[in-house]
Short mmCIF file of C-alpha atoms in Angstrom, two decimals:
data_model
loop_
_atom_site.label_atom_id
_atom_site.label_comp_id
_atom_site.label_asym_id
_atom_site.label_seq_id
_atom_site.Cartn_x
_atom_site.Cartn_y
_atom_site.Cartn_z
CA UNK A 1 0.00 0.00 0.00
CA UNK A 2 2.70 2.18 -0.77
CA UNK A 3 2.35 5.96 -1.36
CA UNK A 4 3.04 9.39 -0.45
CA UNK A 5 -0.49 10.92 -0.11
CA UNK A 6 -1.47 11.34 3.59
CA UNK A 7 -5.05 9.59 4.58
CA UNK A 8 -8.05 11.71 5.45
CA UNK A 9 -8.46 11.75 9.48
CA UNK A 10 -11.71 11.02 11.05
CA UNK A 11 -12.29 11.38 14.32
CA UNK A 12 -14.96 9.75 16.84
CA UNK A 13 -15.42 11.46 19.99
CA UNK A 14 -16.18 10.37 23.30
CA UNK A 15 -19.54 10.85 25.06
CA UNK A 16 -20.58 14.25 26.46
CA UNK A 17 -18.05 15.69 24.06
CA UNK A 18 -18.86 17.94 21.45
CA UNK A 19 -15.78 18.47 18.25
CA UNK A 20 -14.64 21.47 20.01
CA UNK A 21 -12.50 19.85 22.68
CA UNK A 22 -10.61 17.99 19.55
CA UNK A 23 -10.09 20.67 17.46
CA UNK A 24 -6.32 22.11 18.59
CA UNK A 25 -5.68 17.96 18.05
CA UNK A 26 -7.06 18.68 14.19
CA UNK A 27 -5.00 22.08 13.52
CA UNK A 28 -1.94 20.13 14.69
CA UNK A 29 -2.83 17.44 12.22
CA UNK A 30 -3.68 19.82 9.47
CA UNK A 31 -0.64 22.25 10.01
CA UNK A 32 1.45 18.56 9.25
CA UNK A 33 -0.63 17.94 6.09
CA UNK A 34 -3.09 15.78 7.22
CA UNK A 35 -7.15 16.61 6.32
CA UNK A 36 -9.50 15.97 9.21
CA UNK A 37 -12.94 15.55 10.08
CA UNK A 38 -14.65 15.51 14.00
CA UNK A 39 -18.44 14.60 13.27
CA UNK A 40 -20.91 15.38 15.87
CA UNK A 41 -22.44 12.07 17.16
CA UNK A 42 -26.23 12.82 17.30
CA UNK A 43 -26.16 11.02 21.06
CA UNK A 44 -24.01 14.10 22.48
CA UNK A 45 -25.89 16.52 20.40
CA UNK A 46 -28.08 18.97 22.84
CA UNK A 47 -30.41 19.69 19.66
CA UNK A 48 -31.47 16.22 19.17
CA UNK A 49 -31.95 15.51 23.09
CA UNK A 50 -34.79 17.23 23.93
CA UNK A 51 -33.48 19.88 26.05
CA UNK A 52 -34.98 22.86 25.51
CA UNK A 53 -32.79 25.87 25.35
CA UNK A 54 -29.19 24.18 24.02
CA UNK A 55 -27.57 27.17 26.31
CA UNK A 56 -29.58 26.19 29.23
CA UNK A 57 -30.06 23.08 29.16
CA UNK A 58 -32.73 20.83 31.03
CA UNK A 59 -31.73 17.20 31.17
CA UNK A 60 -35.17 16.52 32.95
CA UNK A 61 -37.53 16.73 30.05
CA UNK A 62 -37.41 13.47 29.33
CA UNK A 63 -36.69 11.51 25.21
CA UNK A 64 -37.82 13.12 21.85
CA UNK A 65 -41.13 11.97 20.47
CA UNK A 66 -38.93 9.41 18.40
CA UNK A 67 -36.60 8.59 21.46
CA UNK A 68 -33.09 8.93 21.56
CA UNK A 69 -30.44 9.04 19.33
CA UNK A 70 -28.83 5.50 19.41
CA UNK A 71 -25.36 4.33 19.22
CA UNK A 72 -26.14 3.26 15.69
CA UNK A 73 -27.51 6.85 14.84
CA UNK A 74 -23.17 7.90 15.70
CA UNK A 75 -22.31 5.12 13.36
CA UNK A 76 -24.54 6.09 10.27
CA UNK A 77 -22.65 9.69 10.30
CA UNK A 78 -19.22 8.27 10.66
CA UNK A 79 -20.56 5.55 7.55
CA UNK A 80 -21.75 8.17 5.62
CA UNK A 81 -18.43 10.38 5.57
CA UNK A 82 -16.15 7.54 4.77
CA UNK A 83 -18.75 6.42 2.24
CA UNK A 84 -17.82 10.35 0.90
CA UNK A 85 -14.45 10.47 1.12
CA UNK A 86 -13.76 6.98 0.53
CA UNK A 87 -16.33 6.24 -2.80
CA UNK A 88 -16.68 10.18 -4.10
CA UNK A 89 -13.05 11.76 -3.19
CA UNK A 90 -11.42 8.23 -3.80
CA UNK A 91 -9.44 9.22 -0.11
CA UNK A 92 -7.12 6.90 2.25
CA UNK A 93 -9.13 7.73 5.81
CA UNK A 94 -7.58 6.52 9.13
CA UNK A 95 -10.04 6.44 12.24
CA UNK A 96 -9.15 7.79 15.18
CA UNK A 97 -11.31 7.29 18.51
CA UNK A 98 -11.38 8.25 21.95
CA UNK A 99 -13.11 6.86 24.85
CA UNK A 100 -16.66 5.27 23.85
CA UNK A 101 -15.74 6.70 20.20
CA UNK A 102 -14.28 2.95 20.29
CA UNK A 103 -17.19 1.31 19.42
CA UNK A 104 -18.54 3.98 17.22
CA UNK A 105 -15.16 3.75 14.84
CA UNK A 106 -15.19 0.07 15.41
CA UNK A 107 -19.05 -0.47 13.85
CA UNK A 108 -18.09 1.69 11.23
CA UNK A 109 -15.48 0.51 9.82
CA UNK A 110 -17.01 -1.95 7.64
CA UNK A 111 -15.71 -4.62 5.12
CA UNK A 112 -16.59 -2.46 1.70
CA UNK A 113 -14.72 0.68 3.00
CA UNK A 114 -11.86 -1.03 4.05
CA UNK A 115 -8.58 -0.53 1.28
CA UNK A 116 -7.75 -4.17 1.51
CA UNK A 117 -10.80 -5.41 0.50
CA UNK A 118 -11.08 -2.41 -2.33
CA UNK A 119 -7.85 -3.28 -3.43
CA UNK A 120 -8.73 -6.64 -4.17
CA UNK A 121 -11.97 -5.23 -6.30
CA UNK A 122 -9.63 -2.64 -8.50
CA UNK A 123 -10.71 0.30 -6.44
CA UNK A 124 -9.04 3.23 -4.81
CA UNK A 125 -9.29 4.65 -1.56
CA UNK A 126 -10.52 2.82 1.64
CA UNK A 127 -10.26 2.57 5.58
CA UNK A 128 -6.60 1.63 6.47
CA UNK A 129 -6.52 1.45 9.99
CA UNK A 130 -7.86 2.35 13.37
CA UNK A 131 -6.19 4.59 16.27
CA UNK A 132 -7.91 4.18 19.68
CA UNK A 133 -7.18 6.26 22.39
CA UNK A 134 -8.55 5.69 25.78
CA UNK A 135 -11.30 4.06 23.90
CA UNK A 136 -13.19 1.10 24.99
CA UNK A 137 -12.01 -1.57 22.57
CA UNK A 138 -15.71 -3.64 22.84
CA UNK A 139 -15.70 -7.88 21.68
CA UNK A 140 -17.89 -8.52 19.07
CA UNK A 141 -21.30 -9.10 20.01
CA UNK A 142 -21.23 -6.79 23.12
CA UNK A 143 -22.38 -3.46 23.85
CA UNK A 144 -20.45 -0.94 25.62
CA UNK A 145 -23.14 -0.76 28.43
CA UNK A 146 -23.14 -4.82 28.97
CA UNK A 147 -19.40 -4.70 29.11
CA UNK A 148 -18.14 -1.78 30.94
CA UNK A 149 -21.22 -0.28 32.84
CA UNK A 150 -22.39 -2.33 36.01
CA UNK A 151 -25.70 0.14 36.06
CA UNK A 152 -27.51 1.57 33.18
CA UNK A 153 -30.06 4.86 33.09
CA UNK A 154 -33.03 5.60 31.19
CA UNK A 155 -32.96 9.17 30.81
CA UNK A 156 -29.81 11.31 29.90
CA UNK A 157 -25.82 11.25 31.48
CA UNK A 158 -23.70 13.62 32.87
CA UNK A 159 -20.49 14.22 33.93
CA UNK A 160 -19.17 14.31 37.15
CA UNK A 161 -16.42 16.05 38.41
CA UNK A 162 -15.07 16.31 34.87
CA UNK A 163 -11.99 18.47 35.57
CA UNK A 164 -11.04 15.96 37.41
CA UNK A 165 -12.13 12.45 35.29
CA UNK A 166 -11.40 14.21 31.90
CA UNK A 167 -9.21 16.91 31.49
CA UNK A 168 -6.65 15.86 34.69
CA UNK A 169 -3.22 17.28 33.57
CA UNK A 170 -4.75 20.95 32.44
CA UNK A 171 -4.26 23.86 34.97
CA UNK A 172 -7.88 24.69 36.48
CA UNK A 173 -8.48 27.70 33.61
CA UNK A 174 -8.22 25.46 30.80
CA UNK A 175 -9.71 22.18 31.99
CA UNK A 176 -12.82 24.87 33.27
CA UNK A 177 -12.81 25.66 29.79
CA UNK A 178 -13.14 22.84 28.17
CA UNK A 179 -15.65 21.15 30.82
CA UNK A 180 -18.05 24.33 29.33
CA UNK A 181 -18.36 22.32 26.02
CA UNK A 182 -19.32 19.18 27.39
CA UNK A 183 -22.99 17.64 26.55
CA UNK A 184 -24.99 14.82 27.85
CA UNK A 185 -25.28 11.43 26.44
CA UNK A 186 -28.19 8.48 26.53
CA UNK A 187 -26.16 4.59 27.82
CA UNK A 188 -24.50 3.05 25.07
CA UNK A 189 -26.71 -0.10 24.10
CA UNK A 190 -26.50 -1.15 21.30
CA UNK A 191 -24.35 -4.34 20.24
CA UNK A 192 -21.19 -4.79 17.71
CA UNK A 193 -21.81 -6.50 14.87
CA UNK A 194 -18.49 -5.48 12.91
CA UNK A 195 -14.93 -7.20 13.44
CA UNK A 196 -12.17 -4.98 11.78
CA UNK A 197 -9.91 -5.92 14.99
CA UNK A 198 -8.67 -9.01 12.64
CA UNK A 199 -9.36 -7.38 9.51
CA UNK A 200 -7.52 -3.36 9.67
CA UNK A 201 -4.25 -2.55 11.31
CA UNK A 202 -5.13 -1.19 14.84
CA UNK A 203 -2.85 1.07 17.68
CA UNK A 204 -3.87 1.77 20.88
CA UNK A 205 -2.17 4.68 22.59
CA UNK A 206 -2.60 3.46 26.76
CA UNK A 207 -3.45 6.77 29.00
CA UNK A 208 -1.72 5.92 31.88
CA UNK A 209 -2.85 8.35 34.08
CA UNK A 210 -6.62 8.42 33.31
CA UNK A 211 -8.92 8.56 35.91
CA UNK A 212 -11.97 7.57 33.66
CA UNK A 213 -10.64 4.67 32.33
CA UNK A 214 -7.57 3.15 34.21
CA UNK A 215 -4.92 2.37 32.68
CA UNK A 216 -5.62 -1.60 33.79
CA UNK A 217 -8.61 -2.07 31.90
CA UNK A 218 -7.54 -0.55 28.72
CA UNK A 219 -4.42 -2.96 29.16
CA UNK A 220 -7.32 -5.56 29.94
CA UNK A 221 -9.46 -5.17 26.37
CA UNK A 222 -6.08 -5.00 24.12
CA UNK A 223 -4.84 -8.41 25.96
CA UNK A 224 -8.82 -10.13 25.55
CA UNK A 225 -7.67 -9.17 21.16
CA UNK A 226 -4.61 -10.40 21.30
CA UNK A 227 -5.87 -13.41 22.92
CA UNK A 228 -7.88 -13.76 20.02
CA UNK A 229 -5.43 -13.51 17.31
CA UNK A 230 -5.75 -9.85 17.11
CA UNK A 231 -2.32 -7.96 16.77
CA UNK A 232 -2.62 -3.92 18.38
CA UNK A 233 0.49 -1.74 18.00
CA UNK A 234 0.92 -0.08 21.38
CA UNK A 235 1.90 2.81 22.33
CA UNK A 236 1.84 4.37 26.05
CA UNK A 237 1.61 8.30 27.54
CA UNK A 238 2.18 9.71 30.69
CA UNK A 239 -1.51 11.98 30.54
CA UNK A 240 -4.95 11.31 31.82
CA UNK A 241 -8.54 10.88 30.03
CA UNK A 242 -7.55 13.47 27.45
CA UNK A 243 -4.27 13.56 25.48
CA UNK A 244 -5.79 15.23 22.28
CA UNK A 245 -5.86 18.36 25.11
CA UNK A 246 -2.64 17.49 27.20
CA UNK A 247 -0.43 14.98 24.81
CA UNK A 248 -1.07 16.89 21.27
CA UNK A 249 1.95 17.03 19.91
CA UNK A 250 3.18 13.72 21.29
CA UNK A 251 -0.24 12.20 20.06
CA UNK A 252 0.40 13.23 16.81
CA UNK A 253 3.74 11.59 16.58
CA UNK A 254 2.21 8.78 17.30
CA UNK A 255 -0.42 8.96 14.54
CA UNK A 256 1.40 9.87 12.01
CA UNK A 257 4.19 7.38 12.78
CA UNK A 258 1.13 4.52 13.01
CA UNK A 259 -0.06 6.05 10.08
CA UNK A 260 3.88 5.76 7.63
CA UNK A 261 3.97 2.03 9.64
CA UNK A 262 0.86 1.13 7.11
CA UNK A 263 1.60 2.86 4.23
CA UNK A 264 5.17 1.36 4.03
#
């Protein structure tokens, strides 16, 4: 897969997040050549959550008419830029996902977008890989919730105490700042259907000081792959929950290293 061009970056954001926290992670990609997209996951969108004023927001008013926005709902935006980029634009694209954006960029990256198996058809273009980040790496077949959460909610989540969980590692200015963006999401349901874990080149970059997800159990879901057969290139950093905030440089290093390792 040889070649000089640099793939299109998509990005899948955690829960509660909006793009805004990723975007000084995006200039730094785009001021070293790299094009990049942060779609907004309709379950951390405050206009499709029913509530009310988007400034104000009341997390009491209970679902839409039509319910929720579903885990699937995240995947069918991600599916439908690749589709873009990948069958219009002819584009390399490289997933990148943090925290619960795991399973999002892991249902998504299905077999007919993946290079390989456009390769093999004559096409251009395709996924080439996946970069997780302190994302929840979830076995086929389960759901995020079923997996990691040991009590679900009906209604709509919250953070708590994110300085502290998410943006550990920023003086108390910055991670106020960024805790302003933050949303609210519905539990993560819905189960994964997709395997690209033996199928796409993966990395996982290990936060070792995050306080969301310790560093043990992201250790824990790359060791239950490899057990399977699945082979993750790992990298490690000395940050908490989020390094696209507090490891930007260093993180993209690491992608764009993971990123010449394929296309060698």
């Amino acid at each position: 897969m040889a070649t000089n061009t640099k793939p299109a970056i998509i990005i899948c954001h955690g829960s509660y997040h909006s793009p805004t926290p990723y975007e000084p992670f995006m200039e730094k990609l785009q001021s070293q050549g790299f094009e990049t997209y942060c779609p907004h996951r309709p379950t951390c969108d405050l206009s499709k959550l029913n509530v009310g004023d988007v400034d104000h927001p009341d997390f009491d008013l209970g679902p839409p008419a039509e319910g929720y926005p579903t885990d699937t709902d995240d995947v069918n935006v991600v599916v439908k830029l690749l589709d873009k980029l990948v069958n219009e634009d002819g584009k390399l694209v490289l997933l990148v996902a943090h925290s619960s954006g795991g399973w999002v960029a892991t249902q998504a990256a299905i077999p007919e977008l993946q290079a390989n198996s456009r390769r093999s058809e004559g096409k251009t273009g395709g996924l080439i890989g996946i970069f997780y980040m302190g994302a929840f790496v979830v076995p086929v077949g389960e759901s995020e919730a079923k997996t990691y959460q040991k009590h679900g909610v009906k209604g709509l989540g919250t953070p708590v105490d994110a300085p502290r969980f998410f943006f550990n590692g920023l003086d108390a200015e910055s991670a106020a700042k960024w805790t302003a963006t933050l949303t609210a999401s519905p539990v993560n349901t819905d189960r994964l259907t997709n395997d690209p874990y033996s199928a796409l080149p993966c990395a996982y970059l290990v936060l070792e000081d995050d306080l969301t997800l310790p560093k043990e159990y992201q250790e824990g879901m790359i060791a239950l792959q490899e057990g399977k057969g699945n082979k993750f290139t790992v990298y490690r950093a000395t940050c908490g929950h989020s390094p696209h905030l507090t490891w930007t440089e260093d993180l993209v290093l690491k992608v764009t290293g993971f990123t010449n390792e394929i296309l060698s």
